[in-house]
Coordinates of C-alpha atoms in Angstrom, one line a residue:
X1 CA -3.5 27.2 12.4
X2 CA -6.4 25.8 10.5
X3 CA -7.9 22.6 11.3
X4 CA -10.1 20.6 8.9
X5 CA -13.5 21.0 9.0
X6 CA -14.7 18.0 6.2
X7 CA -15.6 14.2 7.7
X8 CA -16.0 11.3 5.7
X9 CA -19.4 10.7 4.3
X10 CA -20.1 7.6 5.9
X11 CA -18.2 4.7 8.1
X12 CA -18.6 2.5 5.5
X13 CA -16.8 5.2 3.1
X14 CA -13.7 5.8 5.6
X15 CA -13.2 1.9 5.6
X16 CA -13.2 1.1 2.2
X17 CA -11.0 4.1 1.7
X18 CA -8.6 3.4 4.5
X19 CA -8.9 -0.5 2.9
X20 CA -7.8 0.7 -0.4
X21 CA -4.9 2.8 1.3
X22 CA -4.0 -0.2 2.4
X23 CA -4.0 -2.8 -0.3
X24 CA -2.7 -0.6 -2.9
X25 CA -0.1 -2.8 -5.5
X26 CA 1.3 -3.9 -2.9
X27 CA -1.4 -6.7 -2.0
X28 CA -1.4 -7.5 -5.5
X29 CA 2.4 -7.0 -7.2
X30 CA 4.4 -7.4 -3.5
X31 CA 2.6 -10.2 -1.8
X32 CA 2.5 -12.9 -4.1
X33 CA 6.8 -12.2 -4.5
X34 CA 7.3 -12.0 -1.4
X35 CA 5.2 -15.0 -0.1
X36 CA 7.2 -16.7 -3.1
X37 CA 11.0 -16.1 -1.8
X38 CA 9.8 -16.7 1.9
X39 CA 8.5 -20.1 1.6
X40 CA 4.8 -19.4 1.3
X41 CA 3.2 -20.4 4.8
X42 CA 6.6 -19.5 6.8
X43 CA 5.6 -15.9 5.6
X44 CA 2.0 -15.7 6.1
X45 CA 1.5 -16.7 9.1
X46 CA 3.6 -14.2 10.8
X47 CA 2.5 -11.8 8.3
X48 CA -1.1 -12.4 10.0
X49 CA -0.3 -12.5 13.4
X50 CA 1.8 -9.0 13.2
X51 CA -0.7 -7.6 11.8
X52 CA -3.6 -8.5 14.1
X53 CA -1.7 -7.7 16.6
X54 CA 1.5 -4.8 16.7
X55 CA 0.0 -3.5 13.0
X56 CA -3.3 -2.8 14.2
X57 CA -2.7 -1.1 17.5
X58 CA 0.0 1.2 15.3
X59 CA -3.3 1.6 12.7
X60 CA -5.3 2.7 15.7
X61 CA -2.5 5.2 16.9
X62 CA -2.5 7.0 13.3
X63 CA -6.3 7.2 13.3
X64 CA -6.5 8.2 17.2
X65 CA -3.4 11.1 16.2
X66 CA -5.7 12.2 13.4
X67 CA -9.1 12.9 14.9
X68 CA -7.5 14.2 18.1
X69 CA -5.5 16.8 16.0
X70 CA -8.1 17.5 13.4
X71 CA -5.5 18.8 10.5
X72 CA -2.7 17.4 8.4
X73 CA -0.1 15.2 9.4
X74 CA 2.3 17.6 10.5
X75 CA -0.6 19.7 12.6
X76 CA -2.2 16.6 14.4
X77 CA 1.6 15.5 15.6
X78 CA 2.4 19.4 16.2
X79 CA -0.8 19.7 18.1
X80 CA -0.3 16.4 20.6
X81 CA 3.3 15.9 20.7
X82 CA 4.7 19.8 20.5
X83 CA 7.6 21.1 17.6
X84 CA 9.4 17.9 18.1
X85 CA 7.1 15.5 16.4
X86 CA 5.8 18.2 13.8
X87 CA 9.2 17.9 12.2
X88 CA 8.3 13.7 12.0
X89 CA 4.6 14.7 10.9
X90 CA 6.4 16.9 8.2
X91 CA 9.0 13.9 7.4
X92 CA 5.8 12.0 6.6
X93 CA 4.4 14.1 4.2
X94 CA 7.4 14.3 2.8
X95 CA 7.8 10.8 2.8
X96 CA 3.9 10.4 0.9
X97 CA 5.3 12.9 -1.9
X98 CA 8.4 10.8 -2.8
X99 CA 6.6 7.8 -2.5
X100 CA 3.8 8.8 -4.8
X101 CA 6.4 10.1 -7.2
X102 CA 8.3 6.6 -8.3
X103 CA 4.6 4.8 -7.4
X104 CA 2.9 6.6 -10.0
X105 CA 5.9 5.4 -12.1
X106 CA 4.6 2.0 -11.3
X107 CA 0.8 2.9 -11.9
X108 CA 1.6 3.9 -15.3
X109 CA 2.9 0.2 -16.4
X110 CA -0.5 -0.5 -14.7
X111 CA -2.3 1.7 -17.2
X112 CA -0.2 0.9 -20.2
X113 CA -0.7 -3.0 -19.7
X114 CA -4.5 -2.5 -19.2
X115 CA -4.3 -0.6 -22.5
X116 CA -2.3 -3.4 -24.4
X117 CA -4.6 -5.8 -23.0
X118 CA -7.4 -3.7 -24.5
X119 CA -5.9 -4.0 -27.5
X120 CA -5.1 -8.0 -27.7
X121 CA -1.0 -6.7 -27.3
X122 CA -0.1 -9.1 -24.7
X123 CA -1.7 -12.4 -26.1
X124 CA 1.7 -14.4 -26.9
X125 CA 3.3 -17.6 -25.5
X126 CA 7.2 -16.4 -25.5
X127 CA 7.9 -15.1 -22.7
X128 CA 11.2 -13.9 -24.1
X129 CA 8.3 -11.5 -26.4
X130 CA 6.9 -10.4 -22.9
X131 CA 10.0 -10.0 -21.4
X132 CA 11.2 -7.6 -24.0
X133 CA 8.2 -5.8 -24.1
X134 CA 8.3 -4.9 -20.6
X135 CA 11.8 -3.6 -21.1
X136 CA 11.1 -1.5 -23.7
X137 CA 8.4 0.3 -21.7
X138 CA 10.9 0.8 -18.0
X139 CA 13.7 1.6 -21.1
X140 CA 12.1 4.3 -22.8
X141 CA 12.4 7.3 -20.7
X142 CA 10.0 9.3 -22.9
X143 CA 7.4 6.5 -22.8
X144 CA 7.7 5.6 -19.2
X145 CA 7.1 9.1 -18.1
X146 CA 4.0 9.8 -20.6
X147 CA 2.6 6.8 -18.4
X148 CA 3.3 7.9 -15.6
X149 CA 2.1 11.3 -16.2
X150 CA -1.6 9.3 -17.4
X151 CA -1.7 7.6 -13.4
X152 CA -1.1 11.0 -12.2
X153 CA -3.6 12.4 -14.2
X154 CA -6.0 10.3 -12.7
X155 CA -4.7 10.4 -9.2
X156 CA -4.9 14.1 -9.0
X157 CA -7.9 14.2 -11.0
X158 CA -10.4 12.0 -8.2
X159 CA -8.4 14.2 -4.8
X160 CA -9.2 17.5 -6.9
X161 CA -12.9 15.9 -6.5
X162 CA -12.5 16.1 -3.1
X163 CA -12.4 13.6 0.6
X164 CA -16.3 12.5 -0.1
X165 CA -17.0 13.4 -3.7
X166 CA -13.5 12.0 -5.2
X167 CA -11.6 9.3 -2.8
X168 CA -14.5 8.3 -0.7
X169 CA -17.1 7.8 -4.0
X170 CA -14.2 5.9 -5.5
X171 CA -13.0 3.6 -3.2
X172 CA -17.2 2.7 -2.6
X173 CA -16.7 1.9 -6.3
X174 CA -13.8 0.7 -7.1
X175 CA -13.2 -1.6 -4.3
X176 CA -16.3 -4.1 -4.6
X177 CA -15.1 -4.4 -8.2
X178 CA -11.7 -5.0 -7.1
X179 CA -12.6 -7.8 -4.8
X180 CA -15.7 -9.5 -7.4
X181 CA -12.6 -9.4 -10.1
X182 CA -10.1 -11.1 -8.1
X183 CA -12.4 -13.7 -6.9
X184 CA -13.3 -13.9 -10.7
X185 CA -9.8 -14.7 -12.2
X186 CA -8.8 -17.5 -8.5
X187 CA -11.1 -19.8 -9.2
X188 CA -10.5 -19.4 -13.1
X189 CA -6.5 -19.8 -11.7
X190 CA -8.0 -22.6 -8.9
X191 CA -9.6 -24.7 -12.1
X192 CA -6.1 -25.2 -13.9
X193 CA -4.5 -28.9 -13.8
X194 CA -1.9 -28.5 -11.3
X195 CA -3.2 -25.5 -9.6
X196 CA -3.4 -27.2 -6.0
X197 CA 0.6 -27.5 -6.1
X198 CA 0.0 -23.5 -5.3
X199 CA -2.3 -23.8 -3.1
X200 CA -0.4 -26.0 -1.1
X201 CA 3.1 -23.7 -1.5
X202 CA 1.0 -20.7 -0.1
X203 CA -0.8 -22.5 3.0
X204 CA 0.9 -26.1 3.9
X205 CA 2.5 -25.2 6.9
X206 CA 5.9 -26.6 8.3
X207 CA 9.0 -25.6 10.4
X208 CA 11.3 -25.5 7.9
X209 CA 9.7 -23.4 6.1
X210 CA 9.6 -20.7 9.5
X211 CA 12.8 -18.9 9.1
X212 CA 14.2 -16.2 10.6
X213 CA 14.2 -14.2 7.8
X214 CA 10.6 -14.9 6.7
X215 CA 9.6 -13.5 10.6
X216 CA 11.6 -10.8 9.6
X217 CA 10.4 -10.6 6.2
X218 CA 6.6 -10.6 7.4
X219 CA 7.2 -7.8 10.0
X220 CA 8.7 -5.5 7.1
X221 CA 5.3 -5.8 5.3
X222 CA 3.2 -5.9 7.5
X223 CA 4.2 -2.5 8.2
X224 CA 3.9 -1.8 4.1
X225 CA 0.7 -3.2 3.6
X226 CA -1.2 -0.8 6.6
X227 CA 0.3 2.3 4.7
X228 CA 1.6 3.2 8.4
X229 CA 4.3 5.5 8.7
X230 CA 3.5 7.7 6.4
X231 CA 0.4 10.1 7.7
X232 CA -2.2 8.4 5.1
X233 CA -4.0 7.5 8.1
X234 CA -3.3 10.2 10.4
X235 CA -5.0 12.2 8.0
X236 CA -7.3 10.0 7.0
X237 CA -8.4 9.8 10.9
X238 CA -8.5 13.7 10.9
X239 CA -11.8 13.1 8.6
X240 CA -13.4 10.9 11.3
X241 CA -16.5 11.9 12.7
X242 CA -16.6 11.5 16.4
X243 CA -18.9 8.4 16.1
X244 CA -16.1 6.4 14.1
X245 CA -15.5 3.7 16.4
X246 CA -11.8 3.8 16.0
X247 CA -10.5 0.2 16.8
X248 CA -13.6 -1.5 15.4
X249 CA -12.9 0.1 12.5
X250 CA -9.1 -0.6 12.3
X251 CA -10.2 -3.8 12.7
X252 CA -11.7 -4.1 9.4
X253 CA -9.1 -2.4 7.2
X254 CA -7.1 -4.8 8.4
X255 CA -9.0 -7.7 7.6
X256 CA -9.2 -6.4 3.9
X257 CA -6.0 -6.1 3.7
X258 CA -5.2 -9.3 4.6
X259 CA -8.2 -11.0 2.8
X260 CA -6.9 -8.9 -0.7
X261 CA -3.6 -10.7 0.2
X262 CA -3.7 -13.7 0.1
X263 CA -6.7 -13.4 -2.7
X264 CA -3.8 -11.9 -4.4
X265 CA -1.9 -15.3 -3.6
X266 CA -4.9 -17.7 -5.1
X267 CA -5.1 -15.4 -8.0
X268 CA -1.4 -16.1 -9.0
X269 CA 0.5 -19.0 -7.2
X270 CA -1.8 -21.4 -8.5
X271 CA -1.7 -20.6 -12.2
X272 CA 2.1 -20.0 -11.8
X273 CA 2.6 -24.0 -10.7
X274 CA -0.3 -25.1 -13.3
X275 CA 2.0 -23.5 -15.8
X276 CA 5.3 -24.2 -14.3
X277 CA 6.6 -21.2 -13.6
X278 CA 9.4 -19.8 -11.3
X279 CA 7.1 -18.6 -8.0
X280 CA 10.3 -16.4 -6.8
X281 CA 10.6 -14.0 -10.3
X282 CA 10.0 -11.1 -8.4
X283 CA 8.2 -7.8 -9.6
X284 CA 8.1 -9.7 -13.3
X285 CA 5.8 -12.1 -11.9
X286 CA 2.9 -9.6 -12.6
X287 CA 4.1 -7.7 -15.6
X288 CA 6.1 -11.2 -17.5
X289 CA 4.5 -14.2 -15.7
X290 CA 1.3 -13.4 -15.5
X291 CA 0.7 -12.6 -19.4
X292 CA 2.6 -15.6 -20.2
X293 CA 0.1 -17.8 -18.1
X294 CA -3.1 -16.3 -19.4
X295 CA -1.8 -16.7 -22.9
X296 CA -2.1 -20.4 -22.2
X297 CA -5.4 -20.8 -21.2
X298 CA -9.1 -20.2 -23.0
X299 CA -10.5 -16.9 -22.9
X300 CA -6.4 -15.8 -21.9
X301 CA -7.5 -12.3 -23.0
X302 CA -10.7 -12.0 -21.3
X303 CA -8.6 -12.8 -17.6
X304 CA -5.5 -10.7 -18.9
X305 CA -7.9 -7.7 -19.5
X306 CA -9.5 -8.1 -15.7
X307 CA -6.2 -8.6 -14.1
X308 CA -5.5 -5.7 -15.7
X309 CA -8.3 -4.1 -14.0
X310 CA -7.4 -5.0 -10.9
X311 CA -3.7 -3.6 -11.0
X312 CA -4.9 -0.2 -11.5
X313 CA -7.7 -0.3 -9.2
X314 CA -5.1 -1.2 -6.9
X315 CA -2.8 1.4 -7.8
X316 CA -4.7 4.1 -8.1
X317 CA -7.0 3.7 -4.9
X318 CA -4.2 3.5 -2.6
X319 CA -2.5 6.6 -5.1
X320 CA -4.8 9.0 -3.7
X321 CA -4.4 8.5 -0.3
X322 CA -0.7 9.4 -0.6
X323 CA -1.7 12.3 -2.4
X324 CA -4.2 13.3 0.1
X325 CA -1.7 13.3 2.8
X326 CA -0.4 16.3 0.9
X327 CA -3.3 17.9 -0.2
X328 CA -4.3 18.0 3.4
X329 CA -0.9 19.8 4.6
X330 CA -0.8 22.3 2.0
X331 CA -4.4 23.4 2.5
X332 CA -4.1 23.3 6.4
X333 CA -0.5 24.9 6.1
X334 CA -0.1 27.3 3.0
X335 CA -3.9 27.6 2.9
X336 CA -4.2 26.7 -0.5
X337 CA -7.5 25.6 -2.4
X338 CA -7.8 21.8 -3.3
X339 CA -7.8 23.0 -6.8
X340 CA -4.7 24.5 -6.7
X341 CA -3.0 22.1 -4.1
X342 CA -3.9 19.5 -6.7
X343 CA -2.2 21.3 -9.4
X344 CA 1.0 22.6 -7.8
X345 CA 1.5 18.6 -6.2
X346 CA 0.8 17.6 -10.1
X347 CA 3.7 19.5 -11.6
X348 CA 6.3 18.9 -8.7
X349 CA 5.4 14.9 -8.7
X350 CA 5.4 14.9 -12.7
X351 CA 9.2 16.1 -12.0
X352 CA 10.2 13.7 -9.8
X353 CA 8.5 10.9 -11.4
X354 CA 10.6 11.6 -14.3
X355 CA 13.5 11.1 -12.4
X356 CA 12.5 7.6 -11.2
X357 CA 11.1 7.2 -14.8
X358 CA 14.6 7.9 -16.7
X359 CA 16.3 5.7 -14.0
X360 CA 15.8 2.1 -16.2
X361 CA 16.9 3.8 -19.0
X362 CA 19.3 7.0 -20.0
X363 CA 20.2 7.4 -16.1
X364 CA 20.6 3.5 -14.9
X365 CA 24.3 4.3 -15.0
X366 CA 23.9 6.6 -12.2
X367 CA 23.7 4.7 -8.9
X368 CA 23.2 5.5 -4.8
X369 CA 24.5 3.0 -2.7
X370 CA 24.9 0.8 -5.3
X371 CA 20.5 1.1 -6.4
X372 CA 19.4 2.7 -9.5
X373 CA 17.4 5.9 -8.0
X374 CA 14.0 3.9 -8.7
X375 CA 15.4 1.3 -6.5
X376 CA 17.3 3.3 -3.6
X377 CA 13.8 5.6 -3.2
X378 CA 12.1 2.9 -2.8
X379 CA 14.3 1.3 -0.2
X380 CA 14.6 4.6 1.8
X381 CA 10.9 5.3 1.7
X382 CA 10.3 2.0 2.8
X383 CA 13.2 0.7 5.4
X384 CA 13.6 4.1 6.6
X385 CA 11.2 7.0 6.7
X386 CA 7.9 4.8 7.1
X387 CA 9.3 3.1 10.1
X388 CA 10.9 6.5 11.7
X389 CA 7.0 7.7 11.1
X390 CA 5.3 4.8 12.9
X391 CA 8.1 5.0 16.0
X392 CA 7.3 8.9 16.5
X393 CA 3.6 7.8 16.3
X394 CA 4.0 4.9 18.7
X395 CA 6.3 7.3 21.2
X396 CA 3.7 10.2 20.6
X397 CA 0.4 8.1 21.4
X398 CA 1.8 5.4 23.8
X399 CA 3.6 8.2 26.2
X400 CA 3.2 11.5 25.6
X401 CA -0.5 11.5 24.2
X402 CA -1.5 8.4 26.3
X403 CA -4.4 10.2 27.8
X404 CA -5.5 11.4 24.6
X405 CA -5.2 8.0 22.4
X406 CA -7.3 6.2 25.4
X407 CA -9.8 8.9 25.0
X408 CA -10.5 8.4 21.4
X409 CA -9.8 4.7 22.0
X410 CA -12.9 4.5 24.1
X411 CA -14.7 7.3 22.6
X412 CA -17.9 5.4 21.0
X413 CA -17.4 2.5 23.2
X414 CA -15.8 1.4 26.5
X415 CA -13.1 -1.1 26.0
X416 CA -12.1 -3.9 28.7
X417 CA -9.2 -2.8 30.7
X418 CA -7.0 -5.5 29.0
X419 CA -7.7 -4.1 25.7
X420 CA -6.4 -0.8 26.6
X421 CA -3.6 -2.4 28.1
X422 CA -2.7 -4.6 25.4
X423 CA -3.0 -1.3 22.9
X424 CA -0.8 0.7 25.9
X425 CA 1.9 -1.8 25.9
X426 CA 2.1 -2.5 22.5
X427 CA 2.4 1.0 21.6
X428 CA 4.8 1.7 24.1
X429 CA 7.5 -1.5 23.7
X430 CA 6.3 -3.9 21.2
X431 CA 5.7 -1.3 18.1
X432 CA 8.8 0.3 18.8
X433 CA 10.3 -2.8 18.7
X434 CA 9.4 -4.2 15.7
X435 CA 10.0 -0.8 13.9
X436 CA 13.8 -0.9 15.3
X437 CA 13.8 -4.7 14.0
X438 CA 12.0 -3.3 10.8
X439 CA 14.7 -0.3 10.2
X440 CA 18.0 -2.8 11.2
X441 CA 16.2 -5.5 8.8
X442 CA 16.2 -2.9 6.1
X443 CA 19.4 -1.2 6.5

């Protein structure tokens, strides 16, 4: 079976594109909600120590899984764990696929807003205005999936480019100007009267405010926001070059991640108490809130048009790792071109899409477990088949594959003997744990 044979350009390239896997929407859109119904601080903090600690030595498994196998997601797991965990590397494409099909859903509002932004659409102080015309976009079935089909468009468009050429050039791009923009629109959000009142829900710590279900809470996304669990980064480490350092490396994608985070935070909480807003709206926060906030202030437009920006950045950088995860296992499986893997993954997510598309509107009647599908594919995807991914990869590279994840552990550099046991006990009972915790959380 055919390996992969292409290696990211550069180590700055593979960190800014495993970075942008990572922050995806879900730094921007997620984080700010969630931080807002788990009492700020009392979500944070755990969210920062799981993932310095359980997240990253899960991070470094995916990579290590990748360059030791040198293929997709389904070949590296075939190749160190046997037929067994090939079926979980081939869950995790599958799981990329479905993911990418309701995401794009999402990256579509992301273009549309950007291009009503453009066009001065979204400059009003009712909310009620805003709120209405989000609903007619999720409404319209037709016009939700002509968006959706524009972020696909683009998705496919920068993998069909290629590893170095498309997703590595863009995320060298794309992800300077994401951070430059969102430090941009915080301290324009920081200058508001009021603003510190956010400030102070996102970082003043106290007990109370530590619950079990924001410990809980943080685990779940601290798992989401690493893209684990999926083979992005299994495949992404099968592009390594043999001089990556691996945990070094790990090291900063998760620092990004965080960092876009909680800029994420001091780009919205504080405008949201300057304007007295509910923190806890959920998803509408970005799509209702945050127009109705930037309608208030001088130059609204201007910071509505960047935000903008910064949503599709978002979207689409983290986009194209999911797709690559398929890319990568049709070309090292079927032995397709990129070209034509691009295509054949264009039509087949367009159709899904549609599904999750039609799903606020003609089909919201129909239900699973009580979720529209949007909703339920979402919630399976993420309490689910991520976490089953990240347990077979903590089993596969804590026991089976020990010898082979210290080998690419300490492969540019030796590590202290409690590092590598810290990464071999974590891999072996504390990720597992938290996955468990994770899945019973979720179910």
């Amino acid at each position: 079976m055919a390996t992969t044979a292409t290696t990211w350009g550069s180590r700055i390239g593979f960190i800014l594109a495993g970075a942008g896997s990572a922050i995806g929407l879900g730094s921007i859109w997620k984080f700010p909600f969630w931080a807002g119904i788990n009492g700020g601080s009392g979500f944070i903090i755990p969210y920062i120590i799981f993932t310095f600690t359980i997240g990253i030595t899960l991070l470094i498994a995916e990579l290590v899984v990748g360059r030791a196998g040198r293929g997709s997601a389904l070949h590296a797991l075939k190749h160190l764990g046997g037929p067994v965990f090939s079926v979980m590397g081939g869950i995790a494409v599958l799981t990329s696929f479905v993911i990418l099909s309701y995401y794009s859903v999402v990256g579509g509002w992301c273009v549309k807003y950007l291009f009503d932004s453009l066009c001065g659409e979204l400059v009003t102080n009712d909310p009620k205005v805003l709120q209405a015309t989000f609903g007619a976009l999720v409404g319209d079935g037709l016009t939700n999936s002509l968006w959706h089909f524009s972020f696909l468009t683009l998705t496919c468009g920068v993998v069909a480019l290629g590893v170095v050429n498309g997703i590595e050039r863009l995320s060298k791009y794309l992800l300077p100007t994401l951070f430059i923009l969102m430090i941009v629109i915080m301290i324009r959000s920081l200058s508001l009267p009021g603003a510190m009142e956010g400030v102070k829900f996102l970082f003043d710590f106290s007990f109370d405010k530590l619950t079990w279900m924001s410990v809980l809470n943080a685990m779940g996304f601290t798992f989401f926001s690493l893209s684990l669990g999926c083979g992005i980064m299994v495949t992404y480490g099968a592009y390594l070059k043999d001089s990556t350092d691996i945990p070094n490396s790990s090291l900063w994608i998760a620092y990004l991640a965080i960092q876009t985070a909680l800029l994420a935070g001091l780009m919205i909480m504080p405008a949201v108490f300057a304007m007295g807003q509910d923190p806890n709206a959920g998803p509408g926060l970005v799509f209702v809130t945050i127009p109705f906030i930037f309608s208030q202030i001088p130059f609204g437009w201007c910071f509505m048009i960047l935000f903008n920006v910064c949503l599709l950045v978002a979207a689409l950088t983290s986009s194209v790792s999911l797709l690559e995860v398929c890319i990568a296992y049709l070309q090292n499986e079927w032995h397709m071109k990129r070209i034509s893997a691009s295509i054949l993954c264009y039509v087949g997510l367009a159709l899904l899409g549609c599904v999750s598309a039609l799903s606020f509107g003609v089909w919201s009647e129909v239900k699973i477990f009580d979720r529209i599908i949007f909703d339920f594919l979402d919630w399976f995807c993420s309490n689910i088949m991520m976490p089953l991914g990240g347990l077979s990869i903590a089993l596969l590279a804590g026991w089976k594959a020990w010898n082979s994840t210290y080998i690419q552990v300490n492969l540019v550099r030796k590590y202290s003997a409690s590092a590598n046991s810290f990464i071999k006990f974590s891999l072996r009972f504390l990720a597992p744990l938290l996955v468990l915790v994770v899945i019973a959380t979720g179910v």
